[in-house]
């Protein structure tokens, strides 16, 4: 027997559940759990009862049924005989398409505007401030609807392009047609095809595209290697060789040769009858959504960029200047690496906002995931519960992936900091 | 004031330090305005190579602005500044040349927080002087040893104390092998116990014959190291003299008032 | 020269130099223009290009704006007027705003009752005054601020006066239960029990009380249906409600997210991340299609109320993150200080932590408010007639088919005024609190 004995156990009193720090937290958590379970149970019971009354068994079987509606803006093959699932997938791709296009242009515009807002030129800085304030303080939905209205009402009808002396002409050396039905831009065509790659039975991917992507990837990798070698040479001799022309050549030439081999040419839109044919057709809804989301988000990105650059104290620039560094080197070696840490996290959350805002596509009839799954599919099948929950799940997944990337970046940067 | 910081440091005889006839900096009739405020008024100053000049004066008297004009962190509006025979104009080439000859230490150190100590020290030699990296690292380690923190080379500035950071800042400037060093209140953002380590480094630098211009309130340092003390007030040079004379026998009323305030307690 | 400069070094200034005027090229409008517009040739070119752009823009827009078609009754009417005035390049048809602005403001609210929403708006500003300008208004006005939601709701929807009074009574009951119980048990439990008491009052007893009191004293004003709400009235009603409720809910969620209790924390994190991960429009779909499925069979409550609930939840999640940022910025010492004074959790939050955390989060809170107000336009997608919904309806009208700039400029300008003044106010508040702090 040991000589140590436990202190005599206190007699358990009910009040200890609340006042004893050992039990207190458990008591509260159990209470909370019970409350939440009760709430969920109540909601589920109601839902089951209601669905039963309506005669709708919850089921996702409708996804396999034929959709029966057309989607006019799509990235993969789709017809009205395709399933609701495929329609939803087309919608998802459309969401990702407009989100990617929007993020790219919003970043470009936002960075330019943000930098110009800090410009020493008073007039330019003021103009940029006006832009930022106007776009930030008016709802994005209004910008979307307004862009759509302008495209529909103010652009010429295809018929205006007809005749010997037409009211409207194609832009940019007769390659782009902007009409009230949408914009026609030249499409990339290949006279030699390497065939298609079949993934299951659902998707075909052109091998031409894969080959181009592959060559481009290899070129980029080689270009990076050239940079690395330049770094090594600078380390060894102190002199940095000029590399931009070789890098440019390495990136452009192989892809150009491959394109020539595949017989790459552009298919221009042409007026055939009452409408344009040929070329890539971008519907008004896509253009309006893209334009409005880009301009709106760019205003926020501009503020982020401005704040990021302002966050770097003038002392940093002065110290670098006192060491003899020139303006562009100060920017690339001292200011930007620091500003990036301040800029990138809120920038990514703007990307997330843009992606979520792209769900407003439904206001202009762009067929994104909201328009297909939570729009027409919902109306046709009457499956409100399933479609809305599924749609939310899709957005939630996209959001979680984006915030995962952000956390990864934050952690990586933080490691360098300390 | 931390005059006590010098108890252990051997006094250098001013005669031990050579001042040559060669002119390092020549400022003549320089004026500067902030908007309509006249910050620097008719500044005339000639600095010879090897001189150690301390500039004192109440805050807002234009001391910092004056030395910041010397490497054109501030632009002067009239008059001439000639550094090492090169006149400071808006010509970028001249500015570059002067900046790589003139090192500077700031009140708030201004180390680059995203770079390690070593990278802070090698950045300018690599990109401005086009030194091979190996050589730059060797130089950097040499100067880090000199300021007595070689073991911190791979840490980031945020991990160092203020005194250590200021010493790194000095080493960073020295890596460019400057012929003139400017110090803009290098110790006023530091805790008393760290002031000594920074001043010791500066004294060592002076002993090696570096041309130095220091804006500082460390009067002990001025007595010990400077060969000239300049007193500025209201944007003009009011009095200059040898340290002993300056402290023991100030001539102008303003200088007397200033010294009584700064040494009075 | 000698090693020391004893003879040459001495310099004493006898007379101080006076301030001199700076060279003309650096001051005055000329100096300003040189510094800010024409410093260097590139800058000069940019300035000229930008200037030409602005002049060109104004030259085109100004004639368009002052087109003198205020009295037109339709788009064709307006075009005739412009043709008669010999305006070739066209102009704005402001007639649509003259004709439809009551609708854009009030939706289908009965026109003889317009005074009610207007009065509510005025009262809203009165109620906001003690919050917005705390140092210049008497504290007693806060009492009116507390009453405002009940008065406002009654004036907007009308009906018997006993409805808001019994609703208010619920809070009074809850408050008394809380003060009574908190002397006996701890604050968290008494808050919980008080909430239950109030809930019982609202859901079970108040209905009888209202019908009883209405029978005795039928004090009522003409009641207005929710579907008659529209335009900015609808936006502001939804926006203000969501803003009002999202702050307290957001604070609770933020505290929950920082809680030591893993389950509470998990629930709050789950809720916040879920809401922030989905677009508002999907939540509005839930409001319009699913909420009735989740509730007991036969419940069918007002669509505006459902939208308000969803918008509030949406705003709360964002608010929680903003407040959490403020809490994170607060040092650990504040918590330890509060603990060492013997304050309990809720006291510490109320007296020490929140005042500081909220002050730090003001910019974030206001930008969330602005976001919520802008997001109220999304209700047009679920066929409610907010300004954008009405704009679509007006554009579909035969008289105004083809009009868009005028409508959207008007709507955009109203939104801009609201949102811009909110953001300016937050800047003012930030500055004021900062200087007050030091």
JSON list of N, CA, C and O in Angstrom, two decimals, chain A residues 234-239 315-316 318-326 329 333-334 337-338 341 416-418, chain B residues 68 71 73 96 99 102 106 110-114 123-124 126-128 130-134 156 158 172 176:
[
{"chain": "A", "resi": 234, "resn": "UNK", "atom": "N", "xyz": [25.16, 36.11, -61.08]},
{"chain": "A", "resi": 234, "resn": "UNK", "atom": "CA", "xyz": [25.29, 37.34, -60.30]},
{"chain": "A", "resi": 234, "resn": "UNK", "atom": "C", "xyz": [26.02, 37.06, -58.98]},
{"chain": "A", "resi": 234, "resn": "UNK", "atom": "O", "xyz": [26.86, 37.82, -58.54]},
{"chain": "A", "resi": 235, "resn": "UNK", "atom": "N", "xyz": [25.67, 35.93, -58.37]},
{"chain": "A", "resi": 235, "resn": "UNK", "atom": "CA", "xyz": [26.32, 35.58, -57.12]},
{"chain": "A", "resi": 235, "resn": "UNK", "atom": "C", "xyz": [27.82, 35.40, -57.31]},
{"chain": "A", "resi": 235, "resn": "UNK", "atom": "O", "xyz": [28.62, 35.77, -56.47]},
{"chain": "A", "resi": 236, "resn": "UNK", "atom": "N", "xyz": [28.17, 34.80, -58.46]},
{"chain": "A", "resi": 236, "resn": "UNK", "atom": "CA", "xyz": [29.58, 34.48, -58.67]},
{"chain": "A", "resi": 236, "resn": "UNK", "atom": "C", "xyz": [30.38, 35.70, -59.10]},
{"chain": "A", "resi": 236, "resn": "UNK", "atom": "O", "xyz": [31.46, 35.94, -58.60]},
{"chain": "A", "resi": 237, "resn": "UNK", "atom": "N", "xyz": [29.85, 36.47, -60.03]},
{"chain": "A", "resi": 237, "resn": "UNK", "atom": "CA", "xyz": [30.64, 37.57, -60.58]},
{"chain": "A", "resi": 237, "resn": "UNK", "atom": "C", "xyz": [30.16, 38.94, -60.16]},
{"chain": "A", "resi": 237, "resn": "UNK", "atom": "O", "xyz": [30.86, 39.92, -60.32]},
{"chain": "A", "resi": 238, "resn": "UNK", "atom": "N", "xyz": [28.95, 39.00, -59.64]},
{"chain": "A", "resi": 238, "resn": "UNK", "atom": "CA", "xyz": [28.41, 40.30, -59.25]},
{"chain": "A", "resi": 238, "resn": "UNK", "atom": "C", "xyz": [27.67, 40.98, -60.38]},
{"chain": "A", "resi": 238, "resn": "UNK", "atom": "O", "xyz": [26.91, 41.89, -60.17]},
{"chain": "A", "resi": 239, "resn": "UNK", "atom": "N", "xyz": [27.89, 40.51, -61.61]},
{"chain": "A", "resi": 239, "resn": "UNK", "atom": "CA", "xyz": [27.20, 41.13, -62.73]},
{"chain": "A", "resi": 239, "resn": "UNK", "atom": "C", "xyz": [26.01, 40.27, -63.14]},
{"chain": "A", "resi": 239, "resn": "UNK", "atom": "O", "xyz": [26.12, 39.05, -63.26]},
{"chain": "A", "resi": 315, "resn": "UNK", "atom": "N", "xyz": [10.68, 55.39, -44.04]},
{"chain": "A", "resi": 315, "resn": "UNK", "atom": "CA", "xyz": [12.03, 55.07, -43.58]},
{"chain": "A", "resi": 315, "resn": "UNK", "atom": "C", "xyz": [12.67, 53.96, -44.41]},
{"chain": "A", "resi": 315, "resn": "UNK", "atom": "O", "xyz": [13.86, 54.01, -44.70]},
{"chain": "A", "resi": 316, "resn": "UNK", "atom": "N", "xyz": [11.86, 52.98, -44.80]},
{"chain": "A", "resi": 316, "resn": "UNK", "atom": "CA", "xyz": [12.39, 51.88, -45.60]},
{"chain": "A", "resi": 316, "resn": "UNK", "atom": "C", "xyz": [12.90, 52.38, -46.95]},
{"chain": "A", "resi": 316, "resn": "UNK", "atom": "O", "xyz": [13.99, 52.01, -47.38]},
{"chain": "A", "resi": 318, "resn": "UNK", "atom": "N", "xyz": [13.75, 55.44, -47.66]},
{"chain": "A", "resi": 318, "resn": "UNK", "atom": "CA", "xyz": [14.88, 56.34, -47.45]},
{"chain": "A", "resi": 318, "resn": "UNK", "atom": "C", "xyz": [16.17, 55.56, -47.19]},
{"chain": "A", "resi": 318, "resn": "UNK", "atom": "O", "xyz": [17.21, 55.89, -47.73]},
{"chain": "A", "resi": 319, "resn": "UNK", "atom": "N", "xyz": [16.05, 54.50, -46.36]},
{"chain": "A", "resi": 319, "resn": "UNK", "atom": "CA", "xyz": [17.24, 53.71, -46.06]},
{"chain": "A", "resi": 319, "resn": "UNK", "atom": "C", "xyz": [17.78, 53.10, -47.34]},
{"chain": "A", "resi": 319, "resn": "UNK", "atom": "O", "xyz": [18.99, 53.09, -47.58]},
{"chain": "A", "resi": 320, "resn": "UNK", "atom": "N", "xyz": [16.87, 52.58, -48.18]},
{"chain": "A", "resi": 320, "resn": "UNK", "atom": "CA", "xyz": [17.32, 51.96, -49.43]},
{"chain": "A", "resi": 320, "resn": "UNK", "atom": "C", "xyz": [17.95, 53.00, -50.34]},
{"chain": "A", "resi": 320, "resn": "UNK", "atom": "O", "xyz": [18.98, 52.75, -50.97]},
{"chain": "A", "resi": 321, "resn": "UNK", "atom": "N", "xyz": [17.34, 54.20, -50.39]},
{"chain": "A", "resi": 321, "resn": "UNK", "atom": "CA", "xyz": [17.90, 55.26, -51.23]},
{"chain": "A", "resi": 321, "resn": "UNK", "atom": "C", "xyz": [19.27, 55.67, -50.70]},
{"chain": "A", "resi": 321, "resn": "UNK", "atom": "O", "xyz": [20.20, 55.89, -51.48]},
{"chain": "A", "resi": 322, "resn": "UNK", "atom": "N", "xyz": [19.41, 55.76, -49.37]},
{"chain": "A", "resi": 322, "resn": "UNK", "atom": "CA", "xyz": [20.68, 56.17, -48.78]},
{"chain": "A", "resi": 322, "resn": "UNK", "atom": "C", "xyz": [21.77, 55.16, -49.09]},
{"chain": "A", "resi": 322, "resn": "UNK", "atom": "O", "xyz": [22.95, 55.50, -49.13]},
{"chain": "A", "resi": 323, "resn": "UNK", "atom": "N", "xyz": [21.38, 53.90, -49.32]},
{"chain": "A", "resi": 323, "resn": "UNK", "atom": "CA", "xyz": [22.37, 52.88, -49.67]},
{"chain": "A", "resi": 323, "resn": "UNK", "atom": "C", "xyz": [22.73, 52.95, -51.15]},
{"chain": "A", "resi": 323, "resn": "UNK", "atom": "O", "xyz": [23.58, 52.21, -51.61]},
{"chain": "A", "resi": 324, "resn": "UNK", "atom": "N", "xyz": [22.05, 53.81, -51.87]},
{"chain": "A", "resi": 324, "resn": "UNK", "atom": "CA", "xyz": [22.39, 53.99, -53.28]},
{"chain": "A", "resi": 324, "resn": "UNK", "atom": "C", "xyz": [21.51, 53.20, -54.25]},
{"chain": "A", "resi": 324, "resn": "UNK", "atom": "O", "xyz": [21.79, 53.15, -55.43]},
{"chain": "A", "resi": 325, "resn": "UNK", "atom": "N", "xyz": [20.44, 52.59, -53.75]},
{"chain": "A", "resi": 325, "resn": "UNK", "atom": "CA", "xyz": [19.57, 51.83, -54.66]},
{"chain": "A", "resi": 325, "resn": "UNK", "atom": "C", "xyz": [18.70, 52.81, -55.46]},
{"chain": "A", "resi": 325, "resn": "UNK", "atom": "O", "xyz": [18.30, 53.86, -54.96]},
{"chain": "A", "resi": 326, "resn": "UNK", "atom": "N", "xyz": [18.40, 52.43, -56.71]},
{"chain": "A", "resi": 326, "resn": "UNK", "atom": "CA", "xyz": [17.58, 53.25, -57.58]},
{"chain": "A", "resi": 326, "resn": "UNK", "atom": "C", "xyz": [16.09, 52.94, -57.38]},
{"chain": "A", "resi": 326, "resn": "UNK", "atom": "O", "xyz": [15.75, 51.88, -56.88]},
{"chain": "A", "resi": 329, "resn": "UNK", "atom": "N", "xyz": [14.65, 49.45, -58.25]},
{"chain": "A", "resi": 329, "resn": "UNK", "atom": "CA", "xyz": [15.20, 48.41, -57.38]},
{"chain": "A", "resi": 329, "resn": "UNK", "atom": "C", "xyz": [14.64, 48.55, -55.96]},
{"chain": "A", "resi": 329, "resn": "UNK", "atom": "O", "xyz": [14.37, 47.56, -55.29]},
{"chain": "A", "resi": 333, "resn": "UNK", "atom": "N", "xyz": [13.03, 45.31, -54.51]},
{"chain": "A", "resi": 333, "resn": "UNK", "atom": "CA", "xyz": [13.79, 44.60, -53.47]},
{"chain": "A", "resi": 333, "resn": "UNK", "atom": "C", "xyz": [13.30, 44.92, -52.06]},
{"chain": "A", "resi": 333, "resn": "UNK", "atom": "O", "xyz": [13.42, 44.09, -51.16]},
{"chain": "A", "resi": 334, "resn": "UNK", "atom": "N", "xyz": [12.78, 46.11, -51.87]},
{"chain": "A", "resi": 334, "resn": "UNK", "atom": "CA", "xyz": [12.45, 46.52, -50.50]},
{"chain": "A", "resi": 334, "resn": "UNK", "atom": "C", "xyz": [10.94, 46.71, -50.28]},
{"chain": "A", "resi": 334, "resn": "UNK", "atom": "O", "xyz": [10.36, 46.13, -49.38]},
{"chain": "A", "resi": 337, "resn": "UNK", "atom": "N", "xyz": [8.33, 43.33, -51.68]},
{"chain": "A", "resi": 337, "resn": "UNK", "atom": "CA", "xyz": [8.30, 42.11, -50.86]},
{"chain": "A", "resi": 337, "resn": "UNK", "atom": "C", "xyz": [7.59, 42.32, -49.53]},
{"chain": "A", "resi": 337, "resn": "UNK", "atom": "O", "xyz": [6.95, 41.40, -49.01]},
{"chain": "A", "resi": 338, "resn": "UNK", "atom": "N", "xyz": [7.69, 43.53, -48.98]},
{"chain": "A", "resi": 338, "resn": "UNK", "atom": "CA", "xyz": [6.99, 43.79, -47.71]},
{"chain": "A", "resi": 338, "resn": "UNK", "atom": "C", "xyz": [5.52, 44.08, -47.94]},
{"chain": "A", "resi": 338, "resn": "UNK", "atom": "O", "xyz": [4.66, 43.60, -47.20]},
{"chain": "A", "resi": 341, "resn": "UNK", "atom": "N", "xyz": [3.02, 41.07, -48.43]},
{"chain": "A", "resi": 341, "resn": "UNK", "atom": "CA", "xyz": [2.47, 40.38, -47.25]},
{"chain": "A", "resi": 341, "resn": "UNK", "atom": "C", "xyz": [1.23, 41.07, -46.73]},
{"chain": "A", "resi": 341, "resn": "UNK", "atom": "O", "xyz": [0.33, 40.43, -46.18]},
{"chain": "A", "resi": 416, "resn": "UNK", "atom": "N", "xyz": [8.70, 33.07, -42.66]},
{"chain": "A", "resi": 416, "resn": "UNK", "atom": "CA", "xyz": [9.84, 33.88, -43.08]},
{"chain": "A", "resi": 416, "resn": "UNK", "atom": "C", "xyz": [10.04, 35.05, -42.13]},
{"chain": "A", "resi": 416, "resn": "UNK", "atom": "O", "xyz": [11.14, 35.46, -41.88]},
{"chain": "A", "resi": 417, "resn": "UNK", "atom": "N", "xyz": [8.94, 35.53, -41.59]},
{"chain": "A", "resi": 417, "resn": "UNK", "atom": "CA", "xyz": [9.01, 36.72, -40.73]},
{"chain": "A", "resi": 417, "resn": "UNK", "atom": "C", "xyz": [9.80, 36.48, -39.45]},
{"chain": "A", "resi": 417, "resn": "UNK", "atom": "O", "xyz": [10.58, 37.29, -39.03]},
{"chain": "A", "resi": 418, "resn": "UNK", "atom": "N", "xyz": [9.56, 35.37, -38.83]},
{"chain": "A", "resi": 418, "resn": "UNK", "atom": "CA", "xyz": [10.21, 35.12, -37.53]},
{"chain": "A", "resi": 418, "resn": "UNK", "atom": "C", "xyz": [11.31, 34.11, -37.67]},
{"chain": "A", "resi": 418, "resn": "UNK", "atom": "O", "xyz": [11.11, 33.05, -38.20]},
{"chain": "B", "resi": 68, "resn": "UNK", "atom": "N", "xyz": [20.28, 65.45, -44.08]},
{"chain": "B", "resi": 68, "resn": "UNK", "atom": "CA", "xyz": [19.53, 64.69, -45.09]},
{"chain": "B", "resi": 68, "resn": "UNK", "atom": "C", "xyz": [19.66, 65.34, -46.47]},
{"chain": "B", "resi": 68, "resn": "UNK", "atom": "O", "xyz": [19.47, 64.67, -47.48]},
{"chain": "B", "resi": 71, "resn": "UNK", "atom": "N", "xyz": [22.81, 63.77, -48.63]},
{"chain": "B", "resi": 71, "resn": "UNK", "atom": "CA", "xyz": [22.67, 62.68, -49.61]},
{"chain": "B", "resi": 71, "resn": "UNK", "atom": "C", "xyz": [21.30, 62.75, -50.30]},
{"chain": "B", "resi": 71, "resn": "UNK", "atom": "O", "xyz": [20.77, 61.77, -50.78]},
{"chain": "B", "resi": 73, "resn": "UNK", "atom": "N", "xyz": [18.24, 63.09, -49.47]},
{"chain": "B", "resi": 73, "resn": "UNK", "atom": "CA", "xyz": [16.94, 62.56, -49.05]},
{"chain": "B", "resi": 73, "resn": "UNK", "atom": "C", "xyz": [15.97, 63.73, -49.02]},
{"chain": "B", "resi": 73, "resn": "UNK", "atom": "O", "xyz": [14.76, 63.56, -49.08]},
{"chain": "B", "resi": 96, "resn": "UNK", "atom": "N", "xyz": [23.38, 59.19, -57.50]},
{"chain": "B", "resi": 96, "resn": "UNK", "atom": "CA", "xyz": [23.80, 57.79, -57.28]},
{"chain": "B", "resi": 96, "resn": "UNK", "atom": "C", "xyz": [25.23, 57.74, -56.77]},
{"chain": "B", "resi": 96, "resn": "UNK", "atom": "O", "xyz": [25.54, 57.01, -55.83]},
{"chain": "B", "resi": 99, "resn": "UNK", "atom": "N", "xyz": [25.41, 59.02, -53.18]},
{"chain": "B", "resi": 99, "resn": "UNK", "atom": "CA", "xyz": [24.79, 58.14, -52.20]},
{"chain": "B", "resi": 99, "resn": "UNK", "atom": "C", "xyz": [25.62, 56.90, -51.93]},
{"chain": "B", "resi": 99, "resn": "UNK", "atom": "O", "xyz": [25.61, 56.37, -50.83]},
{"chain": "B", "resi": 102, "resn": "UNK", "atom": "N", "xyz": [28.36, 57.99, -49.49]},
{"chain": "B", "resi": 102, "resn": "UNK", "atom": "CA", "xyz": [27.95, 58.53, -48.19]},
{"chain": "B", "resi": 102, "resn": "UNK", "atom": "C", "xyz": [27.04, 57.52, -47.50]},
{"chain": "B", "resi": 102, "resn": "UNK", "atom": "O", "xyz": [26.00, 57.16, -48.02]},
{"chain": "B", "resi": 106, "resn": "UNK", "atom": "N", "xyz": [20.00, 55.94, -39.34]},
{"chain": "B", "resi": 106, "resn": "UNK", "atom": "CA", "xyz": [18.79, 56.67, -38.99]},
{"chain": "B", "resi": 106, "resn": "UNK", "atom": "C", "xyz": [18.44, 56.48, -37.53]},
{"chain": "B", "resi": 106, "resn": "UNK", "atom": "O", "xyz": [18.85, 55.52, -36.88]},
{"chain": "B", "resi": 110, "resn": "UNK", "atom": "N", "xyz": [15.71, 51.65, -39.50]},
{"chain": "B", "resi": 110, "resn": "UNK", "atom": "CA", "xyz": [15.24, 51.36, -40.85]},
{"chain": "B", "resi": 110, "resn": "UNK", "atom": "C", "xyz": [15.91, 50.15, -41.47]},
{"chain": "B", "resi": 110, "resn": "UNK", "atom": "O", "xyz": [16.27, 50.15, -42.64]},
{"chain": "B", "resi": 111, "resn": "UNK", "atom": "N", "xyz": [16.09, 49.11, -40.70]},
{"chain": "B", "resi": 111, "resn": "UNK", "atom": "CA", "xyz": [16.53, 47.84, -41.28]},
{"chain": "B", "resi": 111, "resn": "UNK", "atom": "C", "xyz": [15.37, 47.27, -42.07]},
{"chain": "B", "resi": 111, "resn": "UNK", "atom": "O", "xyz": [14.20, 47.57, -41.79]},
{"chain": "B", "resi": 112, "resn": "UNK", "atom": "N", "xyz": [15.66, 46.41, -43.06]},
{"chain": "B", "resi": 112, "resn": "UNK", "atom": "CA", "xyz": [14.59, 45.81, -43.85]},
{"chain": "B", "resi": 112, "resn": "UNK", "atom": "C", "xyz": [14.08, 44.57, -43.12]},
{"chain": "B", "resi": 112, "resn": "UNK", "atom": "O", "xyz": [14.80, 43.58, -43.03]},
{"chain": "B", "resi": 113, "resn": "UNK", "atom": "N", "xyz": [12.85, 44.60, -42.62]},
{"chain": "B", "resi": 113, "resn": "UNK", "atom": "CA", "xyz": [12.40, 43.52, -41.73]},
{"chain": "B", "resi": 113, "resn": "UNK", "atom": "C", "xyz": [12.23, 42.18, -42.44]},
{"chain": "B", "resi": 113, "resn": "UNK", "atom": "O", "xyz": [12.18, 41.15, -41.79]},
{"chain": "B", "resi": 114, "resn": "UNK", "atom": "N", "xyz": [12.13, 42.21, -43.79]},
{"chain": "B", "resi": 114, "resn": "UNK", "atom": "CA", "xyz": [11.89, 40.94, -44.49]},
{"chain": "B", "resi": 114, "resn": "UNK", "atom": "C", "xyz": [13.18, 40.26, -44.88]},
{"chain": "B", "resi": 114, "resn": "UNK", "atom": "O", "xyz": [13.16, 39.19, -45.48]},
{"chain": "B", "resi": 123, "resn": "UNK", "atom": "N", "xyz": [22.69, 43.46, -49.48]},
{"chain": "B", "resi": 123, "resn": "UNK", "atom": "CA", "xyz": [21.76, 43.91, -50.52]},
{"chain": "B", "resi": 123, "resn": "UNK", "atom": "C", "xyz": [22.38, 44.98, -51.42]},
{"chain": "B", "resi": 123, "resn": "UNK", "atom": "O", "xyz": [22.47, 44.83, -52.64]},
{"chain": "B", "resi": 124, "resn": "UNK", "atom": "N", "xyz": [22.84, 46.07, -50.79]},
{"chain": "B", "resi": 124, "resn": "UNK", "atom": "CA", "xyz": [23.37, 47.18, -51.60]},
{"chain": "B", "resi": 124, "resn": "UNK", "atom": "C", "xyz": [24.69, 46.82, -52.30]},
{"chain": "B", "resi": 124, "resn": "UNK", "atom": "O", "xyz": [24.83, 47.10, -53.48]},
{"chain": "B", "resi": 126, "resn": "UNK", "atom": "N", "xyz": [25.60, 44.03, -53.48]},
{"chain": "B", "resi": 126, "resn": "UNK", "atom": "CA", "xyz": [25.30, 43.18, -54.63]},
{"chain": "B", "resi": 126, "resn": "UNK", "atom": "C", "xyz": [24.63, 43.96, -55.75]},
{"chain": "B", "resi": 126, "resn": "UNK", "atom": "O", "xyz": [25.02, 43.86, -56.91]},
{"chain": "B", "resi": 127, "resn": "UNK", "atom": "N", "xyz": [23.62, 44.77, -55.38]},
{"chain": "B", "resi": 127, "resn": "UNK", "atom": "CA", "xyz": [22.83, 45.39, -56.45]},
{"chain": "B", "resi": 127, "resn": "UNK", "atom": "C", "xyz": [23.39, 46.73, -56.90]},
{"chain": "B", "resi": 127, "resn": "UNK", "atom": "O", "xyz": [23.15, 47.15, -58.02]},
{"chain": "B", "resi": 128, "resn": "UNK", "atom": "N", "xyz": [24.13, 47.42, -56.03]},
{"chain": "B", "resi": 128, "resn": "UNK", "atom": "CA", "xyz": [24.65, 48.73, -56.44]},
{"chain": "B", "resi": 128, "resn": "UNK", "atom": "C", "xyz": [26.11, 48.63, -56.85]},
{"chain": "B", "resi": 128, "resn": "UNK", "atom": "O", "xyz": [26.51, 49.09, -57.90]},
{"chain": "B", "resi": 130, "resn": "UNK", "atom": "N", "xyz": [27.66, 45.81, -57.51]},
{"chain": "B", "resi": 130, "resn": "UNK", "atom": "CA", "xyz": [27.84, 44.62, -58.36]},
{"chain": "B", "resi": 130, "resn": "UNK", "atom": "C", "xyz": [28.95, 43.72, -57.83]},
{"chain": "B", "resi": 130, "resn": "UNK", "atom": "O", "xyz": [29.79, 43.23, -58.58]},
{"chain": "B", "resi": 131, "resn": "UNK", "atom": "N", "xyz": [28.96, 43.52, -56.53]},
{"chain": "B", "resi": 131, "resn": "UNK", "atom": "CA", "xyz": [29.96, 42.65, -55.92]},
{"chain": "B", "resi": 131, "resn": "UNK", "atom": "C", "xyz": [29.46, 41.21, -56.02]},
{"chain": "B", "resi": 131, "resn": "UNK", "atom": "O", "xyz": [28.28, 40.97, -55.84]},
{"chain": "B", "resi": 132, "resn": "UNK", "atom": "N", "xyz": [30.36, 40.26, -56.28]},
{"chain": "B", "resi": 132, "resn": "UNK", "atom": "CA", "xyz": [29.94, 38.85, -56.23]},
{"chain": "B", "resi": 132, "resn": "UNK", "atom": "C", "xyz": [29.44, 38.52, -54.82]},
{"chain": "B", "resi": 132, "resn": "UNK", "atom": "O", "xyz": [29.93, 39.08, -53.84]},
{"chain": "B", "resi": 133, "resn": "UNK", "atom": "N", "xyz": [28.50, 37.59, -54.74]},
{"chain": "B", "resi": 133, "resn": "UNK", "atom": "CA", "xyz": [27.84, 37.36, -53.47]},
{"chain": "B", "resi": 133, "resn": "UNK", "atom": "C", "xyz": [28.82, 36.92, -52.39]},
{"chain": "B", "resi": 133, "resn": "UNK", "atom": "O", "xyz": [28.76, 37.39, -51.25]},
{"chain": "B", "resi": 134, "resn": "UNK", "atom": "N", "xyz": [29.75, 36.04, -52.80]},
{"chain": "B", "resi": 134, "resn": "UNK", "atom": "CA", "xyz": [30.67, 35.50, -51.81]},
{"chain": "B", "resi": 134, "resn": "UNK", "atom": "C", "xyz": [31.47, 36.62, -51.15]},
{"chain": "B", "resi": 134, "resn": "UNK", "atom": "O", "xyz": [31.61, 36.71, -49.94]},
{"chain": "B", "resi": 156, "resn": "UNK", "atom": "N", "xyz": [16.48, 37.65, -38.12]},
{"chain": "B", "resi": 156, "resn": "UNK", "atom": "CA", "xyz": [15.77, 38.78, -38.73]},
{"chain": "B", "resi": 156, "resn": "UNK", "atom": "C", "xyz": [15.82, 39.97, -37.78]},
{"chain": "B", "resi": 156, "resn": "UNK", "atom": "O", "xyz": [15.91, 39.80, -36.56]},
{"chain": "B", "resi": 158, "resn": "UNK", "atom": "N", "xyz": [13.70, 41.86, -36.50]},
{"chain": "B", "resi": 158, "resn": "UNK", "atom": "CA", "xyz": [12.73, 41.86, -35.41]},
{"chain": "B", "resi": 158, "resn": "UNK", "atom": "C", "xyz": [13.19, 41.07, -34.20]},
{"chain": "B", "resi": 158, "resn": "UNK", "atom": "O", "xyz": [12.65, 41.24, -33.10]},
{"chain": "B", "resi": 172, "resn": "UNK", "atom": "N", "xyz": [25.66, 47.80, -42.02]},
{"chain": "B", "resi": 172, "resn": "UNK", "atom": "CA", "xyz": [25.06, 47.80, -43.36]},
{"chain": "B", "resi": 172, "resn": "UNK", "atom": "C", "xyz": [25.60, 48.97, -44.18]},
{"chain": "B", "resi": 172, "resn": "UNK", "atom": "O", "xyz": [25.92, 48.81, -45.35]},
{"chain": "B", "resi": 176, "resn": "UNK", "atom": "N", "xyz": [29.10, 49.30, -47.77]},
{"chain": "B", "resi": 176, "resn": "UNK", "atom": "CA", "xyz": [29.25, 50.02, -49.03]},
{"chain": "B", "resi": 176, "resn": "UNK", "atom": "C", "xyz": [30.57, 50.76, -49.09]},
{"chain": "B", "resi": 176, "resn": "UNK", "atom": "O", "xyz": [30.83, 51.50, -50.02]}
]
